[in-house]
PDB file of C-alpha atoms in Angstrom:
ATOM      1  CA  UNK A1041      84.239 -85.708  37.570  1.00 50.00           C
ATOM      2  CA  UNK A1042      80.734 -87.238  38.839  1.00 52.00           C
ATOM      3  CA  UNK A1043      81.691 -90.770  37.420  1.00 53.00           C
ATOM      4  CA  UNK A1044      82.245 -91.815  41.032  1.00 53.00           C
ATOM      5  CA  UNK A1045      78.901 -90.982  42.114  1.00 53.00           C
ATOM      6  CA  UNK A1046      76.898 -92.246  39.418  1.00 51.00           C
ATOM      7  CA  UNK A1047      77.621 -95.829  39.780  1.00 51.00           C
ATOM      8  CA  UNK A1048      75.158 -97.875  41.202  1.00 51.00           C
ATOM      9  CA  UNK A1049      75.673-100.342  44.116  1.00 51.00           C
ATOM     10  CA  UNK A1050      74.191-104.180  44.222  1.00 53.00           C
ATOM     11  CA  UNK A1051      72.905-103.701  47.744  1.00 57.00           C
ATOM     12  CA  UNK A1052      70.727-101.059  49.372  1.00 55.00           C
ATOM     13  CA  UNK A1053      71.677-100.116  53.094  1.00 53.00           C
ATOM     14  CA  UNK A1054      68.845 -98.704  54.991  1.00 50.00           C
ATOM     15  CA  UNK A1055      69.266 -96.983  58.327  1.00 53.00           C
ATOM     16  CA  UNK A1056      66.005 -97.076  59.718  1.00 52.00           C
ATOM     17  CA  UNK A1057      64.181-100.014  61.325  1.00 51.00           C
ATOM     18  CA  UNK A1058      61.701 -98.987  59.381  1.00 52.00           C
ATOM     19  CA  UNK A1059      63.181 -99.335  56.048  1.00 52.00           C
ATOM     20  CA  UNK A1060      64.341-103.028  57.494  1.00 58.00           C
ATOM     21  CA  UNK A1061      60.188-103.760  57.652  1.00 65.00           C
ATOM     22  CA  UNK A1062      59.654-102.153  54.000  1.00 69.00           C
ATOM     23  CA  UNK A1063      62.342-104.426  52.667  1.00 71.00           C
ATOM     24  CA  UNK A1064      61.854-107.479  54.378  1.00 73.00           C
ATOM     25  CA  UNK A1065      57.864-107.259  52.743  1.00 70.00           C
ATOM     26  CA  UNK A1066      59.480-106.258  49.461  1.00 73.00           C
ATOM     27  CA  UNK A1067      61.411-109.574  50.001  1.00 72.00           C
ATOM     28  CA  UNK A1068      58.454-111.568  50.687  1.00 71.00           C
ATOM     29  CA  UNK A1069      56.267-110.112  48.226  1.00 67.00           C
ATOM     30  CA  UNK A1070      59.130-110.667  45.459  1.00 70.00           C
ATOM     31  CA  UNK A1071      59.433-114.438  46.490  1.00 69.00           C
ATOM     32  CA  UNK A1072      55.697-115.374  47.330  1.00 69.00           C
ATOM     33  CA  UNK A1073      54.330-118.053  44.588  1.00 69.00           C
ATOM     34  CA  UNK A1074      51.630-115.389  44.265  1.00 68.00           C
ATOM     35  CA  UNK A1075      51.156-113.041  41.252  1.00 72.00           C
ATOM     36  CA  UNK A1076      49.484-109.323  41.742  1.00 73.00           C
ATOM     37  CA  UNK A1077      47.070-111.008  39.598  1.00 78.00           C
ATOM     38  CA  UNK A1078      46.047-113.538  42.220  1.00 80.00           C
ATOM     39  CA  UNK A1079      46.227-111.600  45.194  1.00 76.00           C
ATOM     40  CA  UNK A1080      43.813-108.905  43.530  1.00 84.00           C
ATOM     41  CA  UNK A1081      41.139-111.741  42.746  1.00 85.00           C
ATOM     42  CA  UNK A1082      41.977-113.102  46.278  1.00 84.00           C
ATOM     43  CA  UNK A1083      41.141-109.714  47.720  1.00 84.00           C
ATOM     44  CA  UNK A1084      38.279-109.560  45.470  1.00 87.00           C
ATOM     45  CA  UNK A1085      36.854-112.547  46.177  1.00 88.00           C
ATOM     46  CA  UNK A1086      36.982-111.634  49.974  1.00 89.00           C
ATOM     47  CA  UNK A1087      35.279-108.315  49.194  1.00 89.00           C
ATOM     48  CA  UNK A1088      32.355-110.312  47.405  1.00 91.00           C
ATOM     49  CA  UNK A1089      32.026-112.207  50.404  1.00 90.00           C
ATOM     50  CA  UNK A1090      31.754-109.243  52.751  1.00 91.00           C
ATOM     51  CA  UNK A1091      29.221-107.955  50.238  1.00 91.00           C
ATOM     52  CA  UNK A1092      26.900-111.216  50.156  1.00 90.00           C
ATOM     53  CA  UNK A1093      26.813-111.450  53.667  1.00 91.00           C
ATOM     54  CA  UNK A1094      25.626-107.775  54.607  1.00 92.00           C
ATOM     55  CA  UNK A1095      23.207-108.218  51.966  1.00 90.00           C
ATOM     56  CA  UNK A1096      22.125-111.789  53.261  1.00 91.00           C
ATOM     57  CA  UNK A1097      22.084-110.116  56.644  1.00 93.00           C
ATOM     58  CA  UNK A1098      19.949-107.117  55.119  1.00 91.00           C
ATOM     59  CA  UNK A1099      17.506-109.368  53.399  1.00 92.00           C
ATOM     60  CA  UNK A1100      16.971-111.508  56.756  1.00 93.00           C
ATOM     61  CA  UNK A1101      16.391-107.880  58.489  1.00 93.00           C
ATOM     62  CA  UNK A1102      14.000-106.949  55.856  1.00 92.00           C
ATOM     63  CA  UNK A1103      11.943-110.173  55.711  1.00 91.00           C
ATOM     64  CA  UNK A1104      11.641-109.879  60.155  1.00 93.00           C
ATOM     65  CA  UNK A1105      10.467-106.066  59.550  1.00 92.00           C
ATOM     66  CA  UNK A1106       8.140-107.415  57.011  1.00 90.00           C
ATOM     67  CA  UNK A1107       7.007-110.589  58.818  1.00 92.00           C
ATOM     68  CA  UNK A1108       6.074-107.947  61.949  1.00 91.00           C
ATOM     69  CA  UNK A1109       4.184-105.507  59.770  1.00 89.00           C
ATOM     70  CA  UNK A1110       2.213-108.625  57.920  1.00 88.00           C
ATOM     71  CA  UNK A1111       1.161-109.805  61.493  1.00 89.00           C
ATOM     72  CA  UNK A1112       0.490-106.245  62.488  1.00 87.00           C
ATOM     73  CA  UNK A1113      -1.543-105.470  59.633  1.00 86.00           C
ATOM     74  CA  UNK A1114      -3.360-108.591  59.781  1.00 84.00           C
ATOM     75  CA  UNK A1115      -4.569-108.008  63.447  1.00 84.00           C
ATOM     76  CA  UNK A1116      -5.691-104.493  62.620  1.00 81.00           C
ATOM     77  CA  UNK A1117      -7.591-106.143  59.650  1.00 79.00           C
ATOM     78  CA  UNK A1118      -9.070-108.550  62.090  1.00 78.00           C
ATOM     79  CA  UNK A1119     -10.101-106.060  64.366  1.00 74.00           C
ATOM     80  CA  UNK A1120     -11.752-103.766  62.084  1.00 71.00           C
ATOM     81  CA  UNK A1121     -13.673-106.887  60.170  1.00 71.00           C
ATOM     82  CA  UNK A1122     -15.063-107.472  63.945  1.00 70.00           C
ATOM     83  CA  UNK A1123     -15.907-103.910  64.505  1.00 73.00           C
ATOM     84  CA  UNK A1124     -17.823-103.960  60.680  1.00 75.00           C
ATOM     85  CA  UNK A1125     -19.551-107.244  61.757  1.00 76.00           C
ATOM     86  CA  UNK A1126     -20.401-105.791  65.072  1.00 78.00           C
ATOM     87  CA  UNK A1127     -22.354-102.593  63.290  1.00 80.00           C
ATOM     88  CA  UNK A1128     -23.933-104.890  60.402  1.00 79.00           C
ATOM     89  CA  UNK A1129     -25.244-107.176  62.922  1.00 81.00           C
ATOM     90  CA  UNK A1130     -26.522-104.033  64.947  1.00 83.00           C
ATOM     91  CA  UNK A1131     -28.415-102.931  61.835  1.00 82.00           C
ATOM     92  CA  UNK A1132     -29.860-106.444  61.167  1.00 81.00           C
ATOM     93  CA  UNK A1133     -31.498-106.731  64.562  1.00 83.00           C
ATOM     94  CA  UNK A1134     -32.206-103.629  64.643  1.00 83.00           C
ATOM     95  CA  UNK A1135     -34.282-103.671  61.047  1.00 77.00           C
ATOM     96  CA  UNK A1136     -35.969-107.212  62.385  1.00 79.00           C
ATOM     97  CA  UNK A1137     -37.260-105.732  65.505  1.00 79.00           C
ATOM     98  CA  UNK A1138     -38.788-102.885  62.807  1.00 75.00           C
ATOM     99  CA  UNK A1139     -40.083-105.311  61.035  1.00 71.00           C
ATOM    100  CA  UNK A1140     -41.504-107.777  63.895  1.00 73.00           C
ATOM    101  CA  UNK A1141     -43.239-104.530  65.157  1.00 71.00           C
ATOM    102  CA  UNK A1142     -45.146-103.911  61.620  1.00 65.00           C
ATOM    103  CA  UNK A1143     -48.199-106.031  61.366  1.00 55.00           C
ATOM    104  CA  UNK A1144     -47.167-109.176  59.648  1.00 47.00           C
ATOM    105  CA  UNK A1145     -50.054-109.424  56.637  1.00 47.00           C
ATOM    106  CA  UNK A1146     -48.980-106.951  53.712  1.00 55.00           C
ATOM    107  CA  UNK A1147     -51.840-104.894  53.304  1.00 58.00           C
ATOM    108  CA  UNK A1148     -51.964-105.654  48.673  1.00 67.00           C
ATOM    109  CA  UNK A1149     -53.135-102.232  47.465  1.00 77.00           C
ATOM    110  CA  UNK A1150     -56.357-101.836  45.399  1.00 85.00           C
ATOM    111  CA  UNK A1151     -54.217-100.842  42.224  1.00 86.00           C
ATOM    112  CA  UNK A1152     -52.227-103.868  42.499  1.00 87.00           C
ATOM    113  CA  UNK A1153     -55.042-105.894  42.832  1.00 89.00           C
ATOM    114  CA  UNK A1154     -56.818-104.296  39.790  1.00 90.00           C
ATOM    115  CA  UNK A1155     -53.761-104.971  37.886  1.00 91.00           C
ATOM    116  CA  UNK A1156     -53.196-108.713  39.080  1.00 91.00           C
ATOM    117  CA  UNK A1157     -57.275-109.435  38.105  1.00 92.00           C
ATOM    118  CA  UNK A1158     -56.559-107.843  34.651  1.00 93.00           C
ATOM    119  CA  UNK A1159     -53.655-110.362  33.702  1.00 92.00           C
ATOM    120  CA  UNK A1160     -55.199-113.316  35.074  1.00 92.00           C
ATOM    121  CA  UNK A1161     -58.907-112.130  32.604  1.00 92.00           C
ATOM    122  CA  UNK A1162     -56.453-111.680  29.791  1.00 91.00           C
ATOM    123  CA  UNK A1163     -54.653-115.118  29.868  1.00 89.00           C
ATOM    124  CA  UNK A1164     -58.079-116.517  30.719  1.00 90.00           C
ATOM    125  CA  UNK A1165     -59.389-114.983  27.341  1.00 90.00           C
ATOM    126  CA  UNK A1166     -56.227-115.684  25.396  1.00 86.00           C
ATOM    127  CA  UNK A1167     -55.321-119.113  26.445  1.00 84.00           C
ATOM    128  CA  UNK A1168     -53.711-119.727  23.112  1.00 85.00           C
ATOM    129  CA  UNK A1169     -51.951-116.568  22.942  1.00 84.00           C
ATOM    130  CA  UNK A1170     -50.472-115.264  26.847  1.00 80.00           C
ATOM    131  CA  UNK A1171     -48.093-113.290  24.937  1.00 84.00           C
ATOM    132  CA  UNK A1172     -51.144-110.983  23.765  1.00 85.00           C
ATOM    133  CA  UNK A1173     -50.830-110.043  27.420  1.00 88.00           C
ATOM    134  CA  UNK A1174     -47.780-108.061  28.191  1.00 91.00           C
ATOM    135  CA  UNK A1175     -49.229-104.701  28.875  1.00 92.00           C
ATOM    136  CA  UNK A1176     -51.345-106.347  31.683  1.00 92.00           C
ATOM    137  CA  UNK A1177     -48.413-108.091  33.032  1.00 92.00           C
ATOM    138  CA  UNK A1178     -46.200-105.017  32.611  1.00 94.00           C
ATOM    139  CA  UNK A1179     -49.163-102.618  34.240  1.00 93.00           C
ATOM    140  CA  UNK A1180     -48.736-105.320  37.189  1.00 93.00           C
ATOM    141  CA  UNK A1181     -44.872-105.361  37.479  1.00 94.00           C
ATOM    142  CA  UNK A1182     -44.867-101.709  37.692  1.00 92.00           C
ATOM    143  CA  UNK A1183     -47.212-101.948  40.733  1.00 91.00           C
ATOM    144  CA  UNK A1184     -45.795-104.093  42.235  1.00 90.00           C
ATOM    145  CA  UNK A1185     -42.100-102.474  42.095  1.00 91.00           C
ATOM    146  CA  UNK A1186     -43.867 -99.124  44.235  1.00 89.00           C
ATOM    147  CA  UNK A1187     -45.625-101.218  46.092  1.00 87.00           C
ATOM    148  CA  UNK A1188     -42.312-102.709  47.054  1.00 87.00           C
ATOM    149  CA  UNK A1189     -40.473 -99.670  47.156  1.00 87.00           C
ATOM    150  CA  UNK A1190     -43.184 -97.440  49.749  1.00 83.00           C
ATOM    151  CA  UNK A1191     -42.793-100.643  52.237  1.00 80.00           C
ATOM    152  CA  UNK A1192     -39.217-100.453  51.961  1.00 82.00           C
ATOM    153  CA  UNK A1193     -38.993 -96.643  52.154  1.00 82.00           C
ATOM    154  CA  UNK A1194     -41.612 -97.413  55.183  1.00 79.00           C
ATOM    155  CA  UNK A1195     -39.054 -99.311  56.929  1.00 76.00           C
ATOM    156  CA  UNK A1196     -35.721 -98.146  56.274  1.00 78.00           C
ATOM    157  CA  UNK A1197     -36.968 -94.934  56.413  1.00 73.00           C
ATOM    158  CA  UNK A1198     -36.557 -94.429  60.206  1.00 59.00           C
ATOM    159  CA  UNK A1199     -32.993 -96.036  59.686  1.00 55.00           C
TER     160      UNK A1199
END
């Protein structure tokens, strides 16, 4: 009963034109030296190479964006550095002209002068021995350090 329509024929007939393109490729495909194998590294390879150039054209992007900001940075840097300088040297001539205006001998006060006459009697006396001396010498440091420090106060104070 269905024997008739259950054999299978050698040729396919399409009707289409576009069944004519499908087996024409078919065709090709089938007779091309090719494997599947080599046509999917093929592919592969050309999808590598699409890869490494958008991310060679990327990189270049990245390294002009970063060469801009470096330059950009750089003159800010440069402009700030002369805007520091500016202010320092403001200070510095500002400070000399204080200190031009004070008289220019260092009035020594009587303490310190007490305590520089006690160290030079003690090494006098202990010629042998200076080191028998360091509570004159450190008496005269420690005048000399607030000494120091009310002329400084005097004239940075108005700073």
């Amino acid at each position: 009963m269905g024997s008739n329509q259950s054999s299978l024929s050698d040729q396919h007939v399409f009707q289409s034109g576009q069944g004519q393109i499908g087996f024409n490729l078919t065709n090709s495909l089938q007779q091309s030296p090719e494997s599947d194998a080599t046509r999917q590294r093929l592919a592969s390879l050309e999808v590598q190479k699409r890869v490494t150039d958008e991310l060679h054209r990327l990189q270049d992007k990245e390294d002009q964006m970063s060469k801009i900001t470096d330059e950009k940075l750089a003159k800010e840097s440069i402009e700030d550095s002369q805007i520091g300088r500016n202010s320092v040297a403001q200070s510095i001539s500002t400070l000399s002209q204080k200190l031009r205006n004070q008289s220019s001998s260092v009035d020594q006060s009587e303490v310190v002068k007490r305590a520089e006459t006690a160290v030079v009697r003690c090494l006098r006396l202990n010629d042998r021995r200076p080191l028998d001396c360091w509570r004159e010498v450190e008496e005269f440091k420690r005048e000399v350090i607030r000494l120091e420090n009310a002329f400084v106060s005097k004239v940075v104070g108005g700073v």
